[in-house]
Coordinates of C-alpha atoms and ligand atoms in Angstrom, one line a residue:
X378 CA 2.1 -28.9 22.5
X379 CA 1.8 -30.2 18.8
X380 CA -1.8 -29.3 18.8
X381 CA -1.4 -25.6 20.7
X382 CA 1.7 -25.0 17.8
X383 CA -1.1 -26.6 15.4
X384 CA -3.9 -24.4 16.6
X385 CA -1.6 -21.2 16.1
X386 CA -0.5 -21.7 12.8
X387 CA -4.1 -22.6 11.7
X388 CA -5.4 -18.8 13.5
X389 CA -2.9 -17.6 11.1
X390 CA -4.4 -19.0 8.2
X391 CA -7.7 -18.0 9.1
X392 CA -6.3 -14.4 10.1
X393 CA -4.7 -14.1 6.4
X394 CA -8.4 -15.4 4.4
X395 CA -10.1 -12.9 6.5
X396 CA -7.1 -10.1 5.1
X397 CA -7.4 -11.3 1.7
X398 CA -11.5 -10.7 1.8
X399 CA -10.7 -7.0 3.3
X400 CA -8.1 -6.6 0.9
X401 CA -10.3 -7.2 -2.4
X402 CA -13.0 -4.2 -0.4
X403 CA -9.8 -2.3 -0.3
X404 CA -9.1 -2.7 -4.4
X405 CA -12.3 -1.0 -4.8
X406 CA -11.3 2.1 -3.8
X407 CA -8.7 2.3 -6.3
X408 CA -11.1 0.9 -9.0
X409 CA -13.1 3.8 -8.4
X410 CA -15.9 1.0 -7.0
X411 CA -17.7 1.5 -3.6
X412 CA -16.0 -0.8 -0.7
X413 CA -18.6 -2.4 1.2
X414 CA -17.9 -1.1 4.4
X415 CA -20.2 -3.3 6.7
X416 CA -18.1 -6.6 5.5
X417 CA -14.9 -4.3 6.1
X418 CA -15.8 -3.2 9.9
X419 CA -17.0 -7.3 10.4
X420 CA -13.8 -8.6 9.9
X421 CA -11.6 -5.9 11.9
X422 CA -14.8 -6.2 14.7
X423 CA -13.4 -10.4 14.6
X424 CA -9.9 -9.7 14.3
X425 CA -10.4 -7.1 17.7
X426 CA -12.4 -9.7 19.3
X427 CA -10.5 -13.1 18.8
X428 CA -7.0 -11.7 17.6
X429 CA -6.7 -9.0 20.1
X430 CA -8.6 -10.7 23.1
X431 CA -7.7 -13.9 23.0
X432 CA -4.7 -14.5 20.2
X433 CA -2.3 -12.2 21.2
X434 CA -2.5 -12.6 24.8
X435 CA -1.0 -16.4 24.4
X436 CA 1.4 -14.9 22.1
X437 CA 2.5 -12.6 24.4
X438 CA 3.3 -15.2 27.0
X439 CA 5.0 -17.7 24.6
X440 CA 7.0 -14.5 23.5
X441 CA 7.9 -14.1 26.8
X442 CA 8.9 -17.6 27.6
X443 CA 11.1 -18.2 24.0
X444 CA 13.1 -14.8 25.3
X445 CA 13.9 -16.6 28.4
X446 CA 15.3 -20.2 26.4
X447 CA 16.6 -17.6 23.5
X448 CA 17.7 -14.4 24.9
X449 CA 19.4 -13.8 21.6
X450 CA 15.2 -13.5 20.6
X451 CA 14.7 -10.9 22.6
X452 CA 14.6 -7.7 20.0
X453 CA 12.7 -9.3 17.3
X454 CA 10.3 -10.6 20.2
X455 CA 10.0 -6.7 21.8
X456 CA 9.3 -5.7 18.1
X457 CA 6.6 -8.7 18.2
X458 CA 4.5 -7.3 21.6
X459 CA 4.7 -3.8 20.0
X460 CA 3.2 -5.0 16.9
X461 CA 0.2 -5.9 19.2
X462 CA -0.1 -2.7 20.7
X463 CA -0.1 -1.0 17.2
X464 CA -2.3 -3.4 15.7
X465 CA -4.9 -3.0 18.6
X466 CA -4.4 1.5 18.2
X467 CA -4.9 0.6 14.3
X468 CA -8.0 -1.7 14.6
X469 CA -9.9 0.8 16.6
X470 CA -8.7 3.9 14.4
X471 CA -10.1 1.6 11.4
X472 CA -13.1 0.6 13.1
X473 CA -14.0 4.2 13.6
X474 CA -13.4 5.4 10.1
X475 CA -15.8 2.6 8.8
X476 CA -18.3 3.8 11.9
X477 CA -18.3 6.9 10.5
X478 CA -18.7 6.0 6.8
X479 CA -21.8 3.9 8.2
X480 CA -23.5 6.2 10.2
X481 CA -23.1 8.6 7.8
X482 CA -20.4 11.2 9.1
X483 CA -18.6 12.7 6.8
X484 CA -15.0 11.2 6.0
X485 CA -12.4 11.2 3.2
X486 CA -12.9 7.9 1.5
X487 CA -8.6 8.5 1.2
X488 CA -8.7 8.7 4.9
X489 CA -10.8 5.0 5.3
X490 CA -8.8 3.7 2.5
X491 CA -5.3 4.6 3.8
X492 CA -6.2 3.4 7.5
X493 CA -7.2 0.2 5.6
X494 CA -4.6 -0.1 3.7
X495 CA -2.1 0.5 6.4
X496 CA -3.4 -2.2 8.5
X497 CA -3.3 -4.6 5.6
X498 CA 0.1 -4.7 5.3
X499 CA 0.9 -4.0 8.7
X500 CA -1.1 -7.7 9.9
X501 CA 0.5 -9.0 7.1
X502 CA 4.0 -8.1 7.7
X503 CA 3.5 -9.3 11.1
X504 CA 1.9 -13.0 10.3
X505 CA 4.7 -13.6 8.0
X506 CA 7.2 -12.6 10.5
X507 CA 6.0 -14.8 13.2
X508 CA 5.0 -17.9 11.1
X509 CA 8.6 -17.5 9.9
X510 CA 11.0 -16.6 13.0
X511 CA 8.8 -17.5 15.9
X512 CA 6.8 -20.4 15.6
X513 CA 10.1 -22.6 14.4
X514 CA 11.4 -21.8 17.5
X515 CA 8.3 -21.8 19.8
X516 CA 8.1 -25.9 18.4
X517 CA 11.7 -26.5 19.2
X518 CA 11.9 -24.6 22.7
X519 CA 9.1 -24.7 25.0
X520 CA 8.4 -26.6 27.2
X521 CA 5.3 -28.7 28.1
X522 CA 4.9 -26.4 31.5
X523 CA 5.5 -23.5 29.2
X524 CA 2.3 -24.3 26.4
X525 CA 0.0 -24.8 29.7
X526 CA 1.4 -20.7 31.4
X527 CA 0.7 -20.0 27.6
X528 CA -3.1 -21.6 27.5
X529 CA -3.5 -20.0 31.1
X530 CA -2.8 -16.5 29.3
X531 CA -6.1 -16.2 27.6
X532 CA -9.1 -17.9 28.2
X533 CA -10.6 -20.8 25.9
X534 CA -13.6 -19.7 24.1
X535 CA -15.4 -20.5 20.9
X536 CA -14.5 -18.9 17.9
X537 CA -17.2 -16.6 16.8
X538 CA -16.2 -17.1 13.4
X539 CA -14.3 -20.4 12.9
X540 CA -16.0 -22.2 15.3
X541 CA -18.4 -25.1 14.9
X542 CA -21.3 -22.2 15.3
X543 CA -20.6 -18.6 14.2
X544 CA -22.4 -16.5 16.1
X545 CA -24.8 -13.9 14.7
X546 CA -22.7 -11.0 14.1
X547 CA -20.5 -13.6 11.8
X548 CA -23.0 -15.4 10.3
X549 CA -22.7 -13.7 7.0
X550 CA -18.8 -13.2 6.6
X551 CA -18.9 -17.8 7.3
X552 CA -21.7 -17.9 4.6
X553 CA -19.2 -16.1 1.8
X554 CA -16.4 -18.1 3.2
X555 CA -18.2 -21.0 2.9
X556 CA -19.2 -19.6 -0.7
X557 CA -15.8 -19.3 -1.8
X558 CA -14.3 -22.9 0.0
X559 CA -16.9 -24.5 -2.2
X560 CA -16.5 -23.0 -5.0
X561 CA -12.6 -22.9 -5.1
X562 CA -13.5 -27.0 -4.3
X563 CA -15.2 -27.1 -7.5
X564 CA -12.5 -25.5 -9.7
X565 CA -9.9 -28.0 -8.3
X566 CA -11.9 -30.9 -9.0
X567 CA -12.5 -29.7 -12.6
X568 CA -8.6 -29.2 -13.3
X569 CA -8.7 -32.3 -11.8
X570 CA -10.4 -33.9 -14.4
Ligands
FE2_1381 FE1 1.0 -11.7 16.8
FE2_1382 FE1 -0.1 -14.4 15.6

């Protein structure tokens, strides 16, 4: 249980670094600088693969469960699964703009910039409210049957991005976080001393 409440909060971590890296594509827009789009649609392409697929499916079911020990939970946790369904309706919307930009279709960069910036702060909002109000909870009310009906909900499977081997569509977003780790390593250990 200690290590599925673990495992959660650390998806969260990796969900916010992968916002912050499509957040400083979408400050180029208003810098007048050109995004770049293939890094944008790689991490909403992980985020639809791992968050959707297999993420938000356990949620769901611990969601589910803490309503049942908290019914007092229940409208914050019905806001919750809707905040899936709109996150997976504003994925693909983003996803398309940034197809489009990259094959070449005509589209308002406003229009990719404001579906960008809408899911930015739409994931956000909804990381912050779970790592705040549900996974408190989640660690002081379920159950050990309930953590294995909430492993059943999705199937295991590697990460394609933070798993021991990103696969090949990946391999370049894990190289510049890599990049960054190491260099944000360095910087500590300097003001270190
Ligand atoms: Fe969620
Ligand atoms: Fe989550």
């Amino acid at each position: 249980m200690t290590s599925q409440i673990a495992q959660w909060h650390a998806e969260h971590g990796n969900f916010s670094l992968l916002l912050s890296f499509l957040e400083e594509q979408v400050a180029r827009f208003r810098d007048g600088e050109s995004p770049d789009y293939h890094l944008m649609l790689e991490i909403v392409s992980y985020l639809r693969e791992f968050g959707d697929c297999f993420h938000h499916p356990r949620e769901d079911a611990a969601f589910a469960l803490l309503a049942t020990h908290e019914p007092r939970m229940r409208l914050p946790i019905n806001r919750l699964h809707q905040d899936h369904r709109v996150l997976a309706v504003a994925s693909e919307e983003l996803a398309a703009r940034l197809n489009q930009v990259i094959s070449e279709t005509y589209v308002r960069s406003a229009t990719v910039e404001a579906a960008a910036a809408l899911y930015l702060a739409y994931y956000r909002h909804h990381l912050a409210t779970e790592e705040r109000q549900i996974l408190p909870h989640a660690r002081l009310l379920l159950t050990a049957q309930d953590w294995e009906v909430v492993a059943r909900a999705a199937p295991s499977c590697p990460d394609p991005l933070f798993g021991d081997t990103p696969t090949q569509t990946y391999q370049r977003l894990a190289g510049m976080m890599a990049a960054r780790s190491s260099g944000e390593k360095k910087q500590d250990s300097a003001a270190g001393g």
